[in-house]
Amino acid sequence: PSHPDYQGLTEAYEMIQFIANKVNSSITFSESLSKVVSILHELSGVTDASCLVTRGRYFIKEGIVQFCNLDNRRHKEFKEHILYLFNDALVYARIYNANMITSDKKAKGSGQNPAQNEKKKKEFRGLIPLNDTSVSVKAIME
């Protein structure tokens, strides 16, 4: 602390830290916005893009869940869904397989197993606003 440059270097260090934090925040925000747009492109059935991409919305976490149809008395029917948690909304979509090969003839001619060419499709099912709810990123990440 007794060095003549100590005060100036300490102030410069604090300014650099402040700027680095601002840059990191901007990068995080940009990545989050990019993720929101990416999710929009992944989902089929979204009629209005503004329902997903809105000012101030940022992505937090996603996960796959199984919904069970309890109305069917003979057997339980499980359907795979994906949930996207944002700071202000929860979006849910149905996951299903869509065969990428359009005809059996192509599958036989290519020598490939048709099951290997199946891709998961995600169909938008709804958005639940979290108006009076706050989500802490730290609590979710722990």
Short mmCIF file of C-alpha atoms in Angstrom, two decimals:
data_model
loop_
_atom_site.label_atom_id
_atom_site.label_comp_id
_atom_site.label_asym_id
_atom_site.label_seq_id
_atom_site.Cartn_x
_atom_site.Cartn_y
_atom_site.Cartn_z
CA PRO A 1 0.00 0.00 0.00
CA SER A 2 2.93 2.39 0.39
CA HIS A 3 4.00 2.21 -3.28
CA PRO A 4 3.38 5.50 -5.14
CA ASP A 5 1.42 3.75 -7.93
CA TYR A 6 -0.73 1.66 -5.58
CA GLN A 7 -3.75 3.99 -5.56
CA GLY A 8 -3.76 4.48 -9.36
CA LEU A 9 -3.32 0.76 -10.04
CA THR A 10 -6.10 -0.14 -7.60
CA GLU A 11 -8.49 2.29 -9.33
CA ALA A 12 -7.49 0.96 -12.77
CA TYR A 13 -8.02 -2.62 -11.59
CA GLU A 14 -11.50 -1.77 -10.26
CA MET A 15 -12.43 -0.09 -13.54
CA ILE A 16 -11.23 -3.09 -15.54
CA GLN A 17 -13.24 -5.43 -13.31
CA PHE A 18 -16.34 -3.26 -13.75
CA ILE A 19 -15.96 -3.27 -17.55
CA ALA A 20 -15.27 -7.02 -17.64
CA ASN A 21 -18.44 -7.66 -15.61
CA LYS A 22 -20.47 -5.49 -18.03
CA VAL A 23 -19.03 -7.35 -21.03
CA ASN A 24 -19.74 -10.73 -19.42
CA SER A 25 -23.32 -9.65 -18.68
CA SER A 26 -23.78 -8.56 -22.28
CA ILE A 27 -22.40 -11.86 -23.56
CA THR A 28 -24.69 -13.83 -21.25
CA PHE A 29 -27.71 -11.78 -22.36
CA SER A 30 -26.79 -12.24 -26.03
CA GLU A 31 -26.37 -16.01 -25.61
CA SER A 32 -29.70 -16.20 -23.81
CA LEU A 33 -31.49 -14.26 -26.56
CA SER A 34 -29.87 -16.52 -29.12
CA LYS A 35 -31.17 -19.54 -27.19
CA VAL A 36 -34.72 -18.12 -27.18
CA VAL A 37 -34.57 -17.70 -30.98
CA SER A 38 -33.09 -21.21 -31.32
CA ILE A 39 -35.98 -22.67 -29.29
CA LEU A 40 -38.43 -20.79 -31.50
CA HIS A 41 -36.92 -22.46 -34.58
CA GLU A 42 -36.98 -25.93 -32.94
CA LEU A 43 -40.69 -25.79 -32.15
CA SER A 44 -43.43 -26.47 -34.66
CA GLY A 45 -46.87 -25.01 -34.15
CA VAL A 46 -45.81 -21.55 -32.96
CA THR A 47 -48.16 -19.20 -34.81
CA ASP A 48 -46.87 -15.96 -33.32
CA ALA A 49 -43.14 -15.56 -32.68
CA SER A 50 -43.78 -12.67 -30.29
CA CYS A 51 -45.29 -15.09 -27.77
CA LEU A 52 -41.78 -16.52 -27.25
CA VAL A 53 -39.40 -13.72 -28.21
CA THR A 54 -40.22 -10.74 -26.02
CA ARG A 55 -38.21 -7.91 -24.53
CA GLY A 56 -36.62 -8.87 -21.24
CA ARG A 57 -37.17 -12.63 -21.59
CA TYR A 58 -34.15 -14.81 -21.09
CA PHE A 59 -33.61 -18.54 -21.03
CA ILE A 60 -32.74 -20.30 -17.77
CA LYS A 61 -33.04 -24.06 -18.12
CA GLU A 62 -34.70 -26.89 -20.05
CA GLY A 63 -35.61 -30.46 -19.20
CA ILE A 64 -37.53 -33.48 -20.46
CA VAL A 65 -40.49 -34.83 -18.49
CA GLN A 66 -43.04 -37.62 -18.95
CA PHE A 67 -46.74 -36.71 -18.79
CA CYS A 68 -49.04 -39.58 -17.91
CA ASN A 69 -52.58 -39.85 -19.25
CA LEU A 70 -54.60 -41.03 -16.27
CA ASP A 71 -57.93 -41.03 -18.15
CA ASN A 72 -57.14 -44.29 -19.91
CA ARG A 73 -58.26 -47.09 -17.55
CA ARG A 74 -56.66 -49.98 -19.45
CA HIS A 75 -53.07 -48.81 -19.43
CA LYS A 76 -51.06 -45.76 -18.57
CA GLU A 77 -49.98 -43.74 -21.54
CA PHE A 78 -46.80 -41.71 -21.12
CA LYS A 79 -45.97 -38.86 -23.46
CA GLU A 80 -42.59 -37.17 -23.56
CA HIS A 81 -42.53 -33.38 -23.25
CA ILE A 82 -39.83 -30.78 -22.98
CA LEU A 83 -40.08 -27.80 -20.64
CA TYR A 84 -38.24 -24.54 -21.23
CA LEU A 85 -37.93 -22.29 -18.19
CA PHE A 86 -37.53 -18.58 -18.80
CA ASN A 87 -37.35 -15.77 -16.27
CA ASP A 88 -41.02 -14.93 -16.89
CA ALA A 89 -42.62 -18.01 -18.47
CA LEU A 90 -42.64 -21.78 -18.72
CA VAL A 91 -43.00 -23.17 -22.25
CA TYR A 92 -43.94 -26.78 -22.83
CA ALA A 93 -43.83 -28.84 -26.02
CA ARG A 94 -44.63 -32.43 -26.98
CA ILE A 95 -41.74 -34.54 -28.24
CA TYR A 96 -42.40 -37.15 -30.89
CA ASN A 97 -40.44 -39.09 -33.49
CA ALA A 98 -40.73 -38.07 -37.13
CA ASN A 99 -39.20 -40.40 -39.70
CA MET A 100 -36.73 -38.53 -41.88
CA ILE A 101 -37.03 -41.06 -44.75
CA THR A 102 -40.07 -40.40 -46.87
CA SER A 103 -40.49 -43.87 -48.34
CA ASP A 104 -39.53 -47.47 -47.58
CA LYS A 105 -38.02 -47.70 -51.05
CA LYS A 106 -35.38 -45.12 -50.12
CA ALA A 107 -34.62 -46.99 -46.90
CA LYS A 108 -34.12 -50.31 -48.70
CA GLY A 109 -32.00 -48.75 -51.43
CA SER A 110 -29.73 -46.95 -48.99
CA GLY A 111 -29.04 -49.99 -46.82
CA GLN A 112 -29.85 -47.92 -43.72
CA ASN A 113 -32.11 -48.86 -40.87
CA PRO A 114 -35.14 -46.50 -40.95
CA ALA A 115 -35.09 -46.26 -37.14
CA GLN A 116 -31.63 -44.68 -37.32
CA ASN A 117 -33.03 -41.80 -39.35
CA GLU A 118 -35.73 -40.79 -36.89
CA LYS A 119 -35.48 -37.30 -35.51
CA LYS A 120 -37.18 -35.88 -32.46
CA LYS A 121 -39.73 -33.20 -33.31
CA LYS A 122 -41.03 -30.71 -30.78
CA GLU A 123 -44.57 -29.41 -31.05
CA PHE A 124 -45.41 -26.25 -29.12
CA ARG A 125 -48.24 -26.92 -26.66
CA GLY A 126 -48.38 -23.82 -24.53
CA LEU A 127 -46.82 -21.06 -22.50
CA ILE A 128 -47.51 -20.48 -18.81
CA PRO A 129 -46.76 -16.91 -17.71
CA LEU A 130 -44.93 -16.56 -14.42
CA ASN A 131 -46.04 -12.96 -13.78
CA ASP A 132 -46.04 -13.05 -9.99
CA THR A 133 -43.21 -15.55 -9.72
CA SER A 134 -39.51 -14.84 -9.59
CA VAL A 135 -36.89 -17.35 -10.64
CA SER A 136 -33.41 -17.24 -9.16
CA VAL A 137 -30.73 -18.59 -11.48
CA LYS A 138 -28.46 -19.35 -8.50
CA ALA A 139 -31.12 -21.50 -6.83
CA ILE A 140 -31.67 -23.55 -9.99
CA MET A 141 -28.00 -24.09 -10.71
CA GLU A 142 -27.26 -25.36 -7.18
#
